[in-house]
Coordinates of C-alpha atoms in Angstrom, one line a residue:
X1 CA -26.2 19.6 -23.2
X2 CA -24.9 16.1 -22.4
X3 CA -22.1 14.6 -24.5
X4 CA -23.7 11.1 -24.3
X5 CA -26.8 10.3 -26.3
X6 CA -29.9 9.3 -24.4
X7 CA -29.7 5.7 -23.4
X8 CA -25.9 5.6 -23.5
X9 CA -24.4 4.5 -20.3
X10 CA -21.5 6.8 -19.3
X11 CA -19.7 3.9 -17.7
X12 CA -19.6 2.1 -21.0
X13 CA -18.3 5.2 -22.8
X14 CA -15.6 5.7 -20.1
X15 CA -14.6 2.0 -20.4
X16 CA -14.4 2.3 -24.2
X17 CA -12.3 5.5 -23.9
X18 CA -9.9 3.7 -21.5
X19 CA -9.7 0.7 -23.8
X20 CA -8.5 2.9 -26.6
X21 CA -5.4 4.2 -24.6
X22 CA -2.2 2.3 -25.0
X23 CA -0.6 0.9 -21.8
X24 CA 2.6 2.9 -22.4
X25 CA 0.4 6.1 -22.3
X26 CA -1.3 5.1 -19.1
X27 CA 2.1 4.3 -17.4
X28 CA 3.8 7.4 -18.6
X29 CA 0.8 9.6 -17.5
X30 CA 0.9 8.0 -14.1
X31 CA 4.6 8.6 -13.9
X32 CA 4.3 12.2 -14.9
X33 CA 1.7 12.8 -12.2
X34 CA 3.9 11.2 -9.6
X35 CA 6.9 13.3 -10.8
X36 CA 4.9 16.5 -10.7
X37 CA 3.6 15.9 -7.2
X38 CA 7.1 14.9 -6.0
X39 CA 8.6 18.0 -7.4
X40 CA 6.1 20.2 -5.6
X41 CA 6.7 18.3 -2.3
X42 CA 10.5 18.7 -2.8
X43 CA 9.9 22.5 -2.9
X44 CA 10.4 22.8 -6.6
X45 CA 7.1 24.5 -7.4
X46 CA 7.3 27.9 -9.1
X47 CA 7.0 30.9 -7.0
X48 CA 3.6 32.3 -7.4
X49 CA 2.1 35.7 -6.7
X50 CA 1.0 34.7 -3.2
X51 CA 4.1 32.8 -2.0
X52 CA 7.2 30.8 -2.7
X53 CA 7.1 27.3 -4.1
X54 CA 9.3 26.2 -1.1
X55 CA 6.2 26.8 1.0
X56 CA 5.0 23.4 -0.3
X57 CA 8.1 21.5 0.9
X58 CA 7.1 18.2 2.5
X59 CA 9.9 15.7 2.4
X60 CA 7.9 12.9 4.0
X61 CA 5.3 13.1 1.2
X62 CA 8.1 13.5 -1.4
X63 CA 9.8 10.4 -0.2
X64 CA 6.6 8.3 -0.7
X65 CA 6.0 9.7 -4.2
X66 CA 9.6 9.2 -5.3
X67 CA 9.6 5.7 -4.0
X68 CA 6.3 4.9 -5.9
X69 CA 7.7 6.5 -9.0
X70 CA 10.9 4.5 -8.8
X71 CA 9.0 1.3 -8.4
X72 CA 6.8 2.1 -11.4
X73 CA 9.6 3.1 -13.7
X74 CA 11.8 0.2 -12.7
X75 CA 9.0 -2.4 -13.1
X76 CA 7.7 -1.0 -16.3
X77 CA 10.9 -0.1 -18.1
X78 CA 11.3 -3.4 -20.0
X79 CA 7.7 -3.1 -21.3
X80 CA 7.6 0.5 -22.3
X81 CA 10.8 0.7 -24.3
X82 CA 14.0 2.5 -23.9
X83 CA 12.8 5.8 -25.4
X84 CA 10.1 6.2 -22.7
X85 CA 12.0 4.6 -19.9
X86 CA 15.1 6.8 -20.4
X87 CA 13.2 10.1 -20.0
X88 CA 11.4 8.7 -16.9
X89 CA 14.6 7.5 -15.4
X90 CA 16.2 11.0 -16.0
X91 CA 13.3 12.7 -14.3
X92 CA 13.4 10.2 -11.4
X93 CA 17.1 10.8 -10.9
X94 CA 16.6 14.6 -10.9
X95 CA 13.9 14.2 -8.2
X96 CA 16.1 11.9 -6.1
X97 CA 18.9 14.5 -6.3
X98 CA 16.6 17.4 -5.5
X99 CA 15.3 15.4 -2.5
X100 CA 18.9 14.8 -1.2
X101 CA 19.6 18.6 -1.7
X102 CA 16.4 19.7 0.1
X103 CA 17.0 17.3 3.0
X104 CA 18.7 18.8 6.1
X105 CA 20.0 15.4 6.9
X106 CA 20.6 13.6 3.6
X107 CA 20.2 9.8 3.6
X108 CA 23.2 7.5 3.1
X109 CA 23.8 6.5 -0.5
X110 CA 21.4 3.7 -1.2
X111 CA 18.9 4.7 1.5
X112 CA 17.3 7.6 -0.3
X113 CA 13.8 7.5 -1.7
X114 CA 13.4 4.9 -4.4
X115 CA 17.1 3.9 -4.2
X116 CA 16.2 0.3 -3.3
X117 CA 14.8 0.1 -6.8
X118 CA 17.3 2.3 -8.7
X119 CA 20.5 1.8 -6.7
X120 CA 22.4 4.7 -5.1
X121 CA 22.1 8.2 -6.6
X122 CA 24.9 10.6 -5.7

C-alpha cells in the first residue's frame, strides 16, 4: 500500500519533508556520510566474514573525500555552532591522521588531504 494518499504528489511530500529538517542536520548528515566513506577508503572498515577491511583501501578516493569533508566542516563551522563543529573537526583530524598513516609516502605537513582548509595535521 502506498504511503501517499491518492492525488498527493510524492515530490511535494519529499519537499515538505526536506523543509522540516534543520540546516545543521543536513550539514552534519552530509559530513557523517563523507567521514564514513573516507574511513572505508582509508582501509578502516571492519573485517568481515569474507575479507579484511583493508581490502577497500583506496587513498586516491580517500583524499578526495577528506578534502571535501574539510571544506564542508571549515565553511560551515561558524554556522553550525561549536558543539557540532568540534566533533566534526575531531573526526576529520582522525581521518587525516589515518590517511597519513596508511600512505606509503606521507605528504609533507600542510599538503595532506584537506590541510589547505585545516592547516597542517601532524
